[in-house]
mmCIF file of C-alpha atoms in Angstrom:
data_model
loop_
_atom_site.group_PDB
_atom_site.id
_atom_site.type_symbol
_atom_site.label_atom_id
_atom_site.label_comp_id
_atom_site.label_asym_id
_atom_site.label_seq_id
_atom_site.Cartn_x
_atom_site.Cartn_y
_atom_site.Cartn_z
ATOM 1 C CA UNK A 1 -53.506 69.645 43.273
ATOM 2 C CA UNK A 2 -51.450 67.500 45.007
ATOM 3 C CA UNK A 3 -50.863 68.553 48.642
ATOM 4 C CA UNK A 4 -49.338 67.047 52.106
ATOM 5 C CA UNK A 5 -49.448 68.611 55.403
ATOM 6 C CA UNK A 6 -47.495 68.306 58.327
ATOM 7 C CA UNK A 7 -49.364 70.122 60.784
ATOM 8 C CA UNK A 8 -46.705 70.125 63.591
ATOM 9 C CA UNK A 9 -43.496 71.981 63.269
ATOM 10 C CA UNK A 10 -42.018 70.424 66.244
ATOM 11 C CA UNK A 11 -42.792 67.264 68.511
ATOM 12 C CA UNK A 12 -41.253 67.083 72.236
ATOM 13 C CA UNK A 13 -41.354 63.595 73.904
ATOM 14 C CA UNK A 14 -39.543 62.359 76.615
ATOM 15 C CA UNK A 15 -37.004 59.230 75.896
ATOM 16 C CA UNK A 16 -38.773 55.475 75.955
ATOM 17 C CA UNK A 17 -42.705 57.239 75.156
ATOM 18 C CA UNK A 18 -44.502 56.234 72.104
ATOM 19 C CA UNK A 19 -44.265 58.909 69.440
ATOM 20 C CA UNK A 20 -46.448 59.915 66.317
ATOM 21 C CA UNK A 21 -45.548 62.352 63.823
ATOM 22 C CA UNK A 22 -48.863 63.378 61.683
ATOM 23 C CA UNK A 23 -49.340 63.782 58.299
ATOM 24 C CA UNK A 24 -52.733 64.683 55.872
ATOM 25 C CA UNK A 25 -52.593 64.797 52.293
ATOM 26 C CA UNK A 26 -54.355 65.640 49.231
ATOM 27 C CA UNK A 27 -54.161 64.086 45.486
ATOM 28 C CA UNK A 28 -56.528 62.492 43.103
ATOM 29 C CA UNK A 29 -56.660 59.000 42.439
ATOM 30 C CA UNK A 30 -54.278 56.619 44.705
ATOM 31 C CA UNK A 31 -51.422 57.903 46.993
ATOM 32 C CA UNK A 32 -48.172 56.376 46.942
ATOM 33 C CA UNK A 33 -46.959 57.864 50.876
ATOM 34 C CA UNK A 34 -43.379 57.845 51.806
ATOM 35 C CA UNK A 35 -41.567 59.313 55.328
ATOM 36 C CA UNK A 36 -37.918 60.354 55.139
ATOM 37 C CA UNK A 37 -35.991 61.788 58.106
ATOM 38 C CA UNK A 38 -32.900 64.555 57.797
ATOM 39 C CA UNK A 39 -30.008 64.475 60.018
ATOM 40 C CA UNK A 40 -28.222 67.593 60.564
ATOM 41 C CA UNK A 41 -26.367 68.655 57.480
ATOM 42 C CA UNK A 42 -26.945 65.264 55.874
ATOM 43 C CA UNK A 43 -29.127 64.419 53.085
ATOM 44 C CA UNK A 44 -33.211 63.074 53.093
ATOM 45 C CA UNK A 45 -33.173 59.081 54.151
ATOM 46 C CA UNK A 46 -35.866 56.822 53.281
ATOM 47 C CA UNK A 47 -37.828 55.196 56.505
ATOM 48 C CA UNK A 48 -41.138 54.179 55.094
ATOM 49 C CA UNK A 49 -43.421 53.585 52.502
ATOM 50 C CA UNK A 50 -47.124 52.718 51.834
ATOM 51 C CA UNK A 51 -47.888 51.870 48.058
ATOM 52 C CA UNK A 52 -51.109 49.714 48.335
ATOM 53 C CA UNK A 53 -51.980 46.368 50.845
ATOM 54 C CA UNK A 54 -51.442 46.281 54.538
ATOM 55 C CA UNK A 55 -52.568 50.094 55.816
ATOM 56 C CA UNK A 56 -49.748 49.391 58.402
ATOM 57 C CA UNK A 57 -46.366 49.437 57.295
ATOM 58 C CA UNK A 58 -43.022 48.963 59.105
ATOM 59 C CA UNK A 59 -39.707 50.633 58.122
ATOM 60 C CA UNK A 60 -36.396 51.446 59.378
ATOM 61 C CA UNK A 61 -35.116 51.823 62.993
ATOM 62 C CA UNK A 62 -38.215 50.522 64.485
ATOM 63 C CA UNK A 63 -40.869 53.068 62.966
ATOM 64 C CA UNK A 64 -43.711 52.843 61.546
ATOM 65 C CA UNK A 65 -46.981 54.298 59.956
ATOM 66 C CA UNK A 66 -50.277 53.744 59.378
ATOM 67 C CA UNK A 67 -52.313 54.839 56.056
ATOM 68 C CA UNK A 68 -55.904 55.870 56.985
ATOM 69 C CA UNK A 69 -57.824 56.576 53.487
ATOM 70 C CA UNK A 70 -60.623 57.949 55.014
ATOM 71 C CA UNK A 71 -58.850 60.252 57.347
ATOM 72 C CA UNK A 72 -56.050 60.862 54.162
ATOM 73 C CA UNK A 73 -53.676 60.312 56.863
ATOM 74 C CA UNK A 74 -50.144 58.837 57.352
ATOM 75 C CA UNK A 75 -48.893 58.901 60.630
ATOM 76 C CA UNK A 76 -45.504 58.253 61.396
ATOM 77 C CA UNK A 77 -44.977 56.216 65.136
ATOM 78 C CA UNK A 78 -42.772 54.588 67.012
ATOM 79 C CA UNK A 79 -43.415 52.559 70.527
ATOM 80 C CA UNK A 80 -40.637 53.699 72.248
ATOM 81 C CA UNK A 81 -38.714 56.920 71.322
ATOM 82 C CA UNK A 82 -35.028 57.073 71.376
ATOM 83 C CA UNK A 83 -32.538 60.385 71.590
ATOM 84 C CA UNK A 84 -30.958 59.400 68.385
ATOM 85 C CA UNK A 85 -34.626 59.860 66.636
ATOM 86 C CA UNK A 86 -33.877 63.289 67.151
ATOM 87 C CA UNK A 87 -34.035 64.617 63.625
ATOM 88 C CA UNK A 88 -36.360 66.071 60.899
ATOM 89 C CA UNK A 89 -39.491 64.200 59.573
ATOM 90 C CA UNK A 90 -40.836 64.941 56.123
ATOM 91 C CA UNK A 91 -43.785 63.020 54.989
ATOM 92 C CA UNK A 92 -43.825 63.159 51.207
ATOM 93 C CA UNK A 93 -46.465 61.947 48.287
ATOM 94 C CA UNK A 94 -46.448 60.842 45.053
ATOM 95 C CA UNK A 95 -50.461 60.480 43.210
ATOM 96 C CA UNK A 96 -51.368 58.144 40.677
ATOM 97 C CA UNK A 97 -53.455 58.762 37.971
ATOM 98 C CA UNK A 98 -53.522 58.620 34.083
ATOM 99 C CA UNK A 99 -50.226 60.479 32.717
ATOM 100 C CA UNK A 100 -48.783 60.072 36.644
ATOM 101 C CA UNK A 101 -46.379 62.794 37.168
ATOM 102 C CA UNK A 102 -42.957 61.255 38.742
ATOM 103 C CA UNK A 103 -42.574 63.831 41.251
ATOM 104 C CA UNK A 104 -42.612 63.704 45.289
ATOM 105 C CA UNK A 105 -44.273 66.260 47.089
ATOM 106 C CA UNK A 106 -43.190 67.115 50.580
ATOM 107 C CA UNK A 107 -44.483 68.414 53.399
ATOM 108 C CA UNK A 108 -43.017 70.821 55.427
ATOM 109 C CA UNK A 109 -41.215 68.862 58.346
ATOM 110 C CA UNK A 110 -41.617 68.311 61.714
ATOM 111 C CA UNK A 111 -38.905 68.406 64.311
ATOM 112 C CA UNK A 112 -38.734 65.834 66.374
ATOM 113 C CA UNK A 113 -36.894 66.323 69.733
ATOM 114 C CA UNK A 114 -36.351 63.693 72.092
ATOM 115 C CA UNK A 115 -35.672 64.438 75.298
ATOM 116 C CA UNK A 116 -33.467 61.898 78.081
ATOM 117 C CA UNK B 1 -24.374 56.118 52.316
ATOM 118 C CA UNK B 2 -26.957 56.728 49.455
ATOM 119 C CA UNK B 3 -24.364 55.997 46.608
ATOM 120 C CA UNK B 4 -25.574 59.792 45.176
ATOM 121 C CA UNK B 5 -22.735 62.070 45.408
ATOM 122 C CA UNK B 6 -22.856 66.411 44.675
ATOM 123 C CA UNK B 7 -20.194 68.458 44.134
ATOM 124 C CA UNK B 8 -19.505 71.362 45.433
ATOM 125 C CA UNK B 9 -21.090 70.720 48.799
ATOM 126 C CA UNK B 10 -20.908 74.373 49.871
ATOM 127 C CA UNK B 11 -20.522 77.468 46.965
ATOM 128 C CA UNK B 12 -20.177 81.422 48.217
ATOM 129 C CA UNK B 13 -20.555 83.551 45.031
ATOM 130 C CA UNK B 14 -22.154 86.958 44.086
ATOM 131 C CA UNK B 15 -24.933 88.210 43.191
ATOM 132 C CA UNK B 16 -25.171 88.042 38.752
ATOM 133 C CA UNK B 17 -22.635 85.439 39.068
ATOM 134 C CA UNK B 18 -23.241 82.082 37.383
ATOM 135 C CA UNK B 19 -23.312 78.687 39.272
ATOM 136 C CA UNK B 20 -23.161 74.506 38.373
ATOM 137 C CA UNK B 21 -23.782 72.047 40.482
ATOM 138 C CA UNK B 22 -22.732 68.420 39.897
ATOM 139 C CA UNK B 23 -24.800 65.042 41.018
ATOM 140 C CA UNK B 24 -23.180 61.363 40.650
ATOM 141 C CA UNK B 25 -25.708 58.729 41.408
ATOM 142 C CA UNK B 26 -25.448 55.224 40.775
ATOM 143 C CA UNK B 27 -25.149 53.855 37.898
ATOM 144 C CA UNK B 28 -28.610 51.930 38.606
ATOM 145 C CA UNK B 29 -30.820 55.136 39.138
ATOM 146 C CA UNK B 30 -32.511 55.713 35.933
ATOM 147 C CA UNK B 31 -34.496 58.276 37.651
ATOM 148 C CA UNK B 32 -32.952 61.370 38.545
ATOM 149 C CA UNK B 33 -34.360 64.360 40.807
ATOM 150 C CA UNK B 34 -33.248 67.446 41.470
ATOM 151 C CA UNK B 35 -34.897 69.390 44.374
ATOM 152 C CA UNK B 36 -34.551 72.679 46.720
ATOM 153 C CA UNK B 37 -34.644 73.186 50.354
ATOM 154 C CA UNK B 38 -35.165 76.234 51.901
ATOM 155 C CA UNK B 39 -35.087 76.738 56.038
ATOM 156 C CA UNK B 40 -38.028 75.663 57.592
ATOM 157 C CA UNK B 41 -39.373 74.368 54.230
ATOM 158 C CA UNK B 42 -39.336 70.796 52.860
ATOM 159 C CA UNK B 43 -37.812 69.926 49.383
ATOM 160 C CA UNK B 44 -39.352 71.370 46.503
ATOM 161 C CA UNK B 45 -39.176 70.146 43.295
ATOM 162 C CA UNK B 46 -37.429 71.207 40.274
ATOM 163 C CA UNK B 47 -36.788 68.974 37.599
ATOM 164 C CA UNK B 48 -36.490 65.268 36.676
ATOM 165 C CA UNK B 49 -35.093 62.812 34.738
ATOM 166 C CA UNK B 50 -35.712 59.206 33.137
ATOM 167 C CA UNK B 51 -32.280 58.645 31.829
ATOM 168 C CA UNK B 52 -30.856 61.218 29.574
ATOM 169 C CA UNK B 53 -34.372 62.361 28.944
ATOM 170 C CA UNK B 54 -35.462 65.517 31.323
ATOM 171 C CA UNK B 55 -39.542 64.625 31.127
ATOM 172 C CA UNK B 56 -40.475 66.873 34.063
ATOM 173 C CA UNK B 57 -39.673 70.792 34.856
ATOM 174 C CA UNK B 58 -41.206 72.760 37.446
ATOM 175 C CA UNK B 59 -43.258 75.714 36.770
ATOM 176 C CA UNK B 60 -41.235 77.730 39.572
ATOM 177 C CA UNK B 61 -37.876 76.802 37.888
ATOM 178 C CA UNK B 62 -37.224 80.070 35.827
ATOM 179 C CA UNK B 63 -34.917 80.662 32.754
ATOM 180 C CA UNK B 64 -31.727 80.850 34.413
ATOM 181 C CA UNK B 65 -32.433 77.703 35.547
ATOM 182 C CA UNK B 66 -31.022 74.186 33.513
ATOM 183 C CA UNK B 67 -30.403 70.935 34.144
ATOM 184 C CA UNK B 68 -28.945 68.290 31.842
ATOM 185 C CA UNK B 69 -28.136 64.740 31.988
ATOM 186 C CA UNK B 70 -25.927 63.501 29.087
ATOM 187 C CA UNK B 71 -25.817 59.988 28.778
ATOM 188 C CA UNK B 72 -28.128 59.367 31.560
ATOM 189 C CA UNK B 73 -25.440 59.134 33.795
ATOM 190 C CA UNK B 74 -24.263 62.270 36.481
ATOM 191 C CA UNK B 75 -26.320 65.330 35.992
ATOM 192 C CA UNK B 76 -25.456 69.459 36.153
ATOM 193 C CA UNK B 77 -27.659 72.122 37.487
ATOM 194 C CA UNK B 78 -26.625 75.538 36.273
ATOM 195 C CA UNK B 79 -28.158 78.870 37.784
ATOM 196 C CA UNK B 80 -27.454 82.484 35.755
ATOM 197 C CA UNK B 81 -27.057 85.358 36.793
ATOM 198 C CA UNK B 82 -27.720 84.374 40.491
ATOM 199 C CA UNK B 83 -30.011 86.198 42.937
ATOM 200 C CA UNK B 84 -30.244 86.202 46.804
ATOM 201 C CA UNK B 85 -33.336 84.766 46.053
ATOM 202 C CA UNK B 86 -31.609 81.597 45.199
ATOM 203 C CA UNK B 87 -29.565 80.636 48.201
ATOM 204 C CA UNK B 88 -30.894 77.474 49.135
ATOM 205 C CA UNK B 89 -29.682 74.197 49.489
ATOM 206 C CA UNK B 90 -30.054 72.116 46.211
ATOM 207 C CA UNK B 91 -30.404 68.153 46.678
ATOM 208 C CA UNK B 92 -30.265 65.872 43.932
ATOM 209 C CA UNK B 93 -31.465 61.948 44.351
ATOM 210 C CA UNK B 94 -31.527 59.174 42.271
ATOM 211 C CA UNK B 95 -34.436 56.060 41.612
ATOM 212 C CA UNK B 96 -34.742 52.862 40.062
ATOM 213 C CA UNK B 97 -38.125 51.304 38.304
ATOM 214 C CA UNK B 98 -41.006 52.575 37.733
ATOM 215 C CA UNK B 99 -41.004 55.408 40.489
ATOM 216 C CA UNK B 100 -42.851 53.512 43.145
ATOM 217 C CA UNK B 101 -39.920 52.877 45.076
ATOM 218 C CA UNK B 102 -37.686 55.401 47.568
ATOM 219 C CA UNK B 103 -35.278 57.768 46.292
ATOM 220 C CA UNK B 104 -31.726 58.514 47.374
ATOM 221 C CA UNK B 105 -30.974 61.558 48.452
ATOM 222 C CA UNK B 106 -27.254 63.329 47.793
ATOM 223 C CA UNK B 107 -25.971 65.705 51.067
ATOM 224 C CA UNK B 108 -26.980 68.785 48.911
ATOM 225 C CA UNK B 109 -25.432 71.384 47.329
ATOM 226 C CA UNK B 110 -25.270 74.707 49.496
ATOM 227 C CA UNK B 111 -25.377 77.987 47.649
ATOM 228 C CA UNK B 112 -25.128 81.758 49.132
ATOM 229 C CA UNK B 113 -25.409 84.419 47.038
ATOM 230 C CA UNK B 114 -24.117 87.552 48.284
#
């Protein structure tokens, strides 16, 4: 069964550190691996994607994450953490295989809190 | 701003009481979603659609539980005979192609039942 884990509820990091957000999953055949962030009382927005090439991918606002396939890992970082990353993180998954299902499945979120 | 609009974005009722939720998205997004949030959880799916056609449903999503999508346009979400068990927030989002992209996520729906 498909599965992603976010093993961190909360990250703390003090304003201009680098920052990493971590993420494991579980599926058969290929991963498609996507990281969204929540705002409070907003809805999920799209940062980042890995679908195949490059195991290092870039997205919005500076982030960015890196798919390790034998670690089935997709860490979410940034170089330099800003106060207005202070939000929710949900790393989410999507497997391929024959009869692909169209669903994400999310993890459970980590808080990150950035502190000036 | 996603483009995916729900309606209400907050609804109080009680407890047997029946509920619909509304999502707009774009008129692009073949690919509809609808998912549920709990606190301290991360969305969980419920149901989707490729245009009119609803070709996914969760095992967890009961019998008082429907969604449609006439025309493959905005969709409803319709809970009977509501339970506490069922305040959550609901979030709908909308896709284009063949899935591998990012979806757009609506602000949610927020139900209570008292």
């Amino acid at each position: 069964a498909q599965s992603v884990a976010q093993p961190e509820d909360q990250v703390n990091v003090a304003e201009g550190n680098p920052l990493t957000v971590k993420c494991t999953y579980s599926v058969s055949g290929n991963p498609y691996l996507f990281w969204y962030v929540q705002y409070p009382n907003r809805g999920l927005q799209f940062l980042l994607k890995y679908i195949t090439g490059d195991n290092l991918v870039k997205g919005s606002y500076g982030f960015e994450a890196e798919f390790n396939k034998s670690q089935t890992s997709f860490h979410l970082k940034k170089p330099s953490a800003r106060v207005s990353d202070s939000a929710l993180y949900f790393c989410a998954v999507r497997a391929l295989y024959g009869g692909a299902t169209n669903k994400l499945i999310f993890g459970t979120g980590t808080l990150l809190a950035v502190q000036p | 701003d996603t483009g995916v609009s729900q309606d209400p974005r907050h609804k109080i009722t009680k407890r047997g009481q029946n509920v619909t939720f509304r999502c707009d998205p774009i008129s692009e997004h073949n690919r509809l979603y609808w998912y549920r949030q709990t606190l301290g959880q991360g969305p969980e799916f419920l149901t989707y659609f490729q245009n009119e056609a609803q070709l996914e449903k969760s095992r967890l999503l009961s019998d008082r539980f429907s969604a449609e999508r006439p025309k493959g346009s905005f969709s409803t979400l319709e809970i009977q005979r509501t339970e506490q068990g069922d305040s959550a927030m609901y979030l709908c989002a909308g896709g284009t192609g063949d899935g591998t992209g990012e979806l757009f996520f609506g602000e949610g729906s927020r139900l209570t039942v008292l």
